[in-house]
Short mmCIF file of C-alpha atoms in Angstrom, two decimals:
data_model
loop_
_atom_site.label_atom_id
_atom_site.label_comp_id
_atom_site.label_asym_id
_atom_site.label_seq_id
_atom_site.Cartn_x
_atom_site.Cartn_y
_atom_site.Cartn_z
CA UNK A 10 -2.98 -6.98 16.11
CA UNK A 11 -1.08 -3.79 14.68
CA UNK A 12 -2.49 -0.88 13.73
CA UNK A 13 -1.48 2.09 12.17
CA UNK A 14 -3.71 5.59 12.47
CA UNK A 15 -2.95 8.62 10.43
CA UNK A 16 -5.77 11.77 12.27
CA UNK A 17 -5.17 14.26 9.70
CA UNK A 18 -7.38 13.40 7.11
CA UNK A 19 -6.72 16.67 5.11
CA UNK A 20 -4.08 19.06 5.43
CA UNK A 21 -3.46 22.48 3.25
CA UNK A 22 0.48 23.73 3.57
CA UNK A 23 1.87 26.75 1.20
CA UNK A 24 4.33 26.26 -1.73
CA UNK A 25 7.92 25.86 -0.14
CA UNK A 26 6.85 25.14 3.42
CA UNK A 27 7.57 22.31 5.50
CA UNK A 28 5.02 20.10 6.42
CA UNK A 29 4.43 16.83 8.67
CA UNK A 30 2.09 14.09 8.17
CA UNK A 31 1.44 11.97 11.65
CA UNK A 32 1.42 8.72 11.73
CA UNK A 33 1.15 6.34 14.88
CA UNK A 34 1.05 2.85 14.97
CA UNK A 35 0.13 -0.30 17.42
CA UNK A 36 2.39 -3.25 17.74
CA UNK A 37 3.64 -5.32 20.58
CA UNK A 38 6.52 -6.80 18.21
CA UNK A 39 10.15 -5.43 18.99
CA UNK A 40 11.12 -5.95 15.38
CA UNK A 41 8.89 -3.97 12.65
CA UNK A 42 9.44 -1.46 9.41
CA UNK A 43 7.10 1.86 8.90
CA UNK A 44 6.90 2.66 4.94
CA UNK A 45 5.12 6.13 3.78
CA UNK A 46 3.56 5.61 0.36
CA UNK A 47 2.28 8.78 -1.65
CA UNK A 48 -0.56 8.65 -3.98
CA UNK A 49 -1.63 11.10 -7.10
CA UNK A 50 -4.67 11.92 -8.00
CA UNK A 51 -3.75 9.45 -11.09
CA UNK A 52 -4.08 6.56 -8.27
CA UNK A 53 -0.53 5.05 -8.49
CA UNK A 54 0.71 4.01 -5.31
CA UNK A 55 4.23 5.16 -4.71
CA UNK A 56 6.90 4.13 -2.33
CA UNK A 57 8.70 7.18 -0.48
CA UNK A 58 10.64 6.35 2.72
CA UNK A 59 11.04 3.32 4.62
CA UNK A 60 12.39 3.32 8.85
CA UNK A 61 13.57 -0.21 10.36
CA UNK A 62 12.80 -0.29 14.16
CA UNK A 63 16.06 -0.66 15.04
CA UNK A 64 17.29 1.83 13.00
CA UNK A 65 19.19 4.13 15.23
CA UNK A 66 18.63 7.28 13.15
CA UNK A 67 15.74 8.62 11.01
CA UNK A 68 15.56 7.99 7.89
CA UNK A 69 16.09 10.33 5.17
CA UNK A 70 14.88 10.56 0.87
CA UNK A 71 15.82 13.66 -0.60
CA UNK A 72 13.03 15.93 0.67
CA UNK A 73 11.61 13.34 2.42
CA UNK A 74 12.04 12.52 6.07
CA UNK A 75 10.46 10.37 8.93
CA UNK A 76 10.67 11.45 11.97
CA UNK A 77 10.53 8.75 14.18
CA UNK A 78 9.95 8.21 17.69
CA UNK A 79 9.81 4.56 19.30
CA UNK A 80 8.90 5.50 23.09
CA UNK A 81 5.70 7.26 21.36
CA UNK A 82 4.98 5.04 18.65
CA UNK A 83 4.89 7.26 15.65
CA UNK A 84 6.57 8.01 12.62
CA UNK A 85 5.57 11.59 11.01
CA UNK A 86 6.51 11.71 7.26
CA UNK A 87 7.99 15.66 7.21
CA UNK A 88 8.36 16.73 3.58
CA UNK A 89 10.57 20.17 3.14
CA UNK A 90 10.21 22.84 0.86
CA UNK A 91 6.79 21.57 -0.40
CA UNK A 92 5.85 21.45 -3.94
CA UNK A 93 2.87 21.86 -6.14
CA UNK A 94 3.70 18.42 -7.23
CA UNK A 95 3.12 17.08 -3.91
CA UNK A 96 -0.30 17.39 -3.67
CA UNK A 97 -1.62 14.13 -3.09
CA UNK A 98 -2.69 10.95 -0.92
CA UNK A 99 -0.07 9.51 1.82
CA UNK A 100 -0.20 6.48 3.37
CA UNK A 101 1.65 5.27 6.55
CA UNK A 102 2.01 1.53 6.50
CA UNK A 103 4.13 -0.88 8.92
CA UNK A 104 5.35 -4.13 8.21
CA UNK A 105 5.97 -6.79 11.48
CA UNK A 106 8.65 -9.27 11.13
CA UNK A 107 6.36 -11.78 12.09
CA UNK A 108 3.88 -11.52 9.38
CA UNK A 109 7.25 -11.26 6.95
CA UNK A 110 5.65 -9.57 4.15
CA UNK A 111 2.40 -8.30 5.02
CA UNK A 112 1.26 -4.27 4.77
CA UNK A 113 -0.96 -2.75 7.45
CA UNK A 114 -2.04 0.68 5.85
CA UNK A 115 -3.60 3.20 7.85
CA UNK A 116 -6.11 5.84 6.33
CA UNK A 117 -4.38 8.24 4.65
CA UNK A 118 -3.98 11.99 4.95
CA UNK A 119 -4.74 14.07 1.56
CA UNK A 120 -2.20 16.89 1.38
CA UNK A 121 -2.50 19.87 -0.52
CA UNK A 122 -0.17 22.23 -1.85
CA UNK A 123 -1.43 26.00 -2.20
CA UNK A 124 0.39 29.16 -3.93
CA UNK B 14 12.36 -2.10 -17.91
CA UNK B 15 10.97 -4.18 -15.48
CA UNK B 16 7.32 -3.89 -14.54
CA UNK B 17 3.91 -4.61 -12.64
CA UNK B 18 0.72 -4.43 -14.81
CA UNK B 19 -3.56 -4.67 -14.34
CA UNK B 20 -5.83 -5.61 -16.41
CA UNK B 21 -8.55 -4.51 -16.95
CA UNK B 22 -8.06 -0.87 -15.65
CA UNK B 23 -11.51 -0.38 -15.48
CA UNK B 24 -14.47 -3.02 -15.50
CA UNK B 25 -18.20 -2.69 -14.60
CA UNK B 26 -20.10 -5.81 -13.97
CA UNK B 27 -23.41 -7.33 -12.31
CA UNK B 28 -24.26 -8.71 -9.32
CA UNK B 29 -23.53 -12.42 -9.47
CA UNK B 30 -21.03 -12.42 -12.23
CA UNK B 31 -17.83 -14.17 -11.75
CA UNK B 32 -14.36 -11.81 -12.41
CA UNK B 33 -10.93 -11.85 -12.69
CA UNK B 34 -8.76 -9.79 -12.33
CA UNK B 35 -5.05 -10.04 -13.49
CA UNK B 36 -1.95 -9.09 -12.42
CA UNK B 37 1.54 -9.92 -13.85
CA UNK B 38 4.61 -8.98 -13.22
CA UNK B 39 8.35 -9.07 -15.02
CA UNK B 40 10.48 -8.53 -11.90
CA UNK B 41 10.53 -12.40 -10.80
CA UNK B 42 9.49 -11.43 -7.51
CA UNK B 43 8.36 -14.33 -5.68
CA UNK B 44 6.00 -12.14 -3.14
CA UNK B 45 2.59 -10.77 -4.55
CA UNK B 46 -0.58 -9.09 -3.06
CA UNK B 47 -3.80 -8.36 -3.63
CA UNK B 48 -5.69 -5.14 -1.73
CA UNK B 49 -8.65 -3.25 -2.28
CA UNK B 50 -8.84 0.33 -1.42
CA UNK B 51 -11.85 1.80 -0.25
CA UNK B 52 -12.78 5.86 1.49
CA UNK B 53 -12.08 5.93 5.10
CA UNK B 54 -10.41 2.54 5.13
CA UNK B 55 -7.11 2.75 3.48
CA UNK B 56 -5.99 -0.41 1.70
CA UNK B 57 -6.47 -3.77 3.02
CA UNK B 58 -5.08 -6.88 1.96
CA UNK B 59 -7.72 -9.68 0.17
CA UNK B 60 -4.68 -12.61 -0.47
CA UNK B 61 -0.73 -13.14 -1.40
CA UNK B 62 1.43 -15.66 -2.35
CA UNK B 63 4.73 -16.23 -1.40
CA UNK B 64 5.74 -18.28 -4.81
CA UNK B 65 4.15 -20.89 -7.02
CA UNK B 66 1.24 -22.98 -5.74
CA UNK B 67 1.66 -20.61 -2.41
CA UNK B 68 -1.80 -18.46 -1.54
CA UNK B 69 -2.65 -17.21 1.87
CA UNK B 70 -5.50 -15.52 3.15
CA UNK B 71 -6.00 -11.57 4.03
CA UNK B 72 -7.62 -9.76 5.92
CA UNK B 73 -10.60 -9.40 3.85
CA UNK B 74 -10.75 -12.62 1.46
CA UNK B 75 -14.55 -13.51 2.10
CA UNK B 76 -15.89 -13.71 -2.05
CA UNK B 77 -12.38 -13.75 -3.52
CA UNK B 78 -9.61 -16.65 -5.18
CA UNK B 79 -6.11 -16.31 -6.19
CA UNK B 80 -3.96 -19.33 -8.05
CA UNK B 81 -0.43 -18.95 -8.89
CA UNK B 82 0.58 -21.28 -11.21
CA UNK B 83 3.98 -19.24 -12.67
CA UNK B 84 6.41 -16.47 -11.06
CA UNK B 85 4.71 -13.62 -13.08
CA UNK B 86 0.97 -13.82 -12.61
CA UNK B 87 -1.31 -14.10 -9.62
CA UNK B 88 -5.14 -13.49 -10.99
CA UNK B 89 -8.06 -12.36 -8.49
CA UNK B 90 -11.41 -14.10 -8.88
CA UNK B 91 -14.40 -12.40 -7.67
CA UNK B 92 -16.85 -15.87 -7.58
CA UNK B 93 -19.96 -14.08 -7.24
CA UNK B 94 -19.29 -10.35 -7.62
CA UNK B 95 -21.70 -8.63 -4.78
CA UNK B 96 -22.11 -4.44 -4.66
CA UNK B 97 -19.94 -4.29 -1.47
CA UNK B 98 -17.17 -5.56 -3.68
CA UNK B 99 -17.02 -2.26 -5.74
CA UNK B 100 -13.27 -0.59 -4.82
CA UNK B 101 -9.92 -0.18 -6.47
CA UNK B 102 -7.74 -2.83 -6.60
CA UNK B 103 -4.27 -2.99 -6.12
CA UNK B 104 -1.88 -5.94 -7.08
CA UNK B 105 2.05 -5.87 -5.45
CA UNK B 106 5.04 -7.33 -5.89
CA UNK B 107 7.94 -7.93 -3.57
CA UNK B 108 11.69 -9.21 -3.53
CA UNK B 109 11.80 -10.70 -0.35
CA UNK B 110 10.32 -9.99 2.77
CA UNK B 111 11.97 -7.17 4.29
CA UNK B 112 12.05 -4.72 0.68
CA UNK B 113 9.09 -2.39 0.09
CA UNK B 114 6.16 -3.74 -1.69
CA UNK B 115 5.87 -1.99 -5.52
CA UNK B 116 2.18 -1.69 -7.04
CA UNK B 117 0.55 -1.70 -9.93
CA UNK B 118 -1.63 0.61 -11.74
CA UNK B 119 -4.71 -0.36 -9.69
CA UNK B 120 -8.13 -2.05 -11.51
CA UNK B 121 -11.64 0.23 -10.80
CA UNK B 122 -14.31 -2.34 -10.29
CA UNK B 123 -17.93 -1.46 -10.38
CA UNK B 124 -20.63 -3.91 -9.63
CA UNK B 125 -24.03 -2.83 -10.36
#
């Protein structure tokens, strides 16, 4: 069965810092996506980034990126120059071909932006 | 534009009530979802379709129903609403099976 953990469950970064979210994930599939979803305090669930597993480099969303490594199974969302605006819930997810369209979520990491 | 709504966005109800909730959606996507998010577990799915007359199981579907009798609506039925079915729910929509998965507003149930 996959599984996807995310330890952080809080994390505090200043205003225009870089910060990474971990994610690692369980699978014995070959083929498989990773999605990072970001929610506000509002509770809207938002799609940021999405990584194929054969996708040869990282993917990239303004300043949004995933860095992601096969051999250890993860795929850290790293957000640059962080804003206030950022402050909020993210969620790593991975999708495996087999199950076509199904979401495993993991936990979530609450990230806060500070002055 | 196109769009994914919830209704209700909020709903309190009693132990042993049935409840729906709805979901529709004015992409045409033929993929849909139902989760519940809870603290300390993330979101996990309850039941999706795949098109019309198409409903599958999730992970957690123990004391829930979808139909889908059109393109743009799959509804949730709670049969018997119990407390341990108090959480957020989330319906989503996809293309096809590869795209991300787009969600709605999310529906705050409370079962007293």
């Amino acid at each position: 069965a996959q599984k996807i953990t995310q330890t952080q469950p809080g994390m505090f970064v200043q205003e225009k810092e870089a910060v990474t979210l971990d994610c690692t994930y369980d699978t014995s599939d070959q083929s498989y996506g990773l999605f990072w979803y970001k929610q506000p305090s509002s509770g809207e669930m938002i799609f940021l980034i999405y990584q194929g597993s054969y996708d040869e480099q990282n993917a990239t969303e303004g300043r949004y990126s995933l860095n992601f490594q096969k051999a250890r199974k993860s795929a850290n969302l790293v957000i640059s120059a962080s804003q206030l605006g950022d402050s909020a819930m993210y969620f790593c997810a991975m999708r495996n071909t087999g199950t076509a369209s199904k979401l495993t979520f993991g936990t979530g990491t609450r990230l806060q932006v500070t002055l | 534009d196109a769009e994914i709504t919830q209704s209700p966005r909020h709903k309190i109800t009693e132990t042993g009530r049935q409840v729906t909730l709805a979901c529709h959606q004015t992409w045409n996507h033929n993929n849909m979802f139902w989760y519940r998010q809870d603290l300390g577990h993330g979101l996990r799915l309850i039941h999706y379709s795949y098109g019309v007359q198409d409903t599958n199981k999730g992970e957690v579907s123990d004391g829930y129903s979808v139909s889908r009798s059109n393109t743009e609506d799959l509804p949730l039925t709670l049969e018997s609403a119990a407390s341990s079915q108090t959480s957020v729910y989330f319906c989503a929509t996809q293309r096809q099976a590869m795209d991300e998965q787009f969600f709605g507003p999310g529906t705050r149930l409370t079962v007293l």
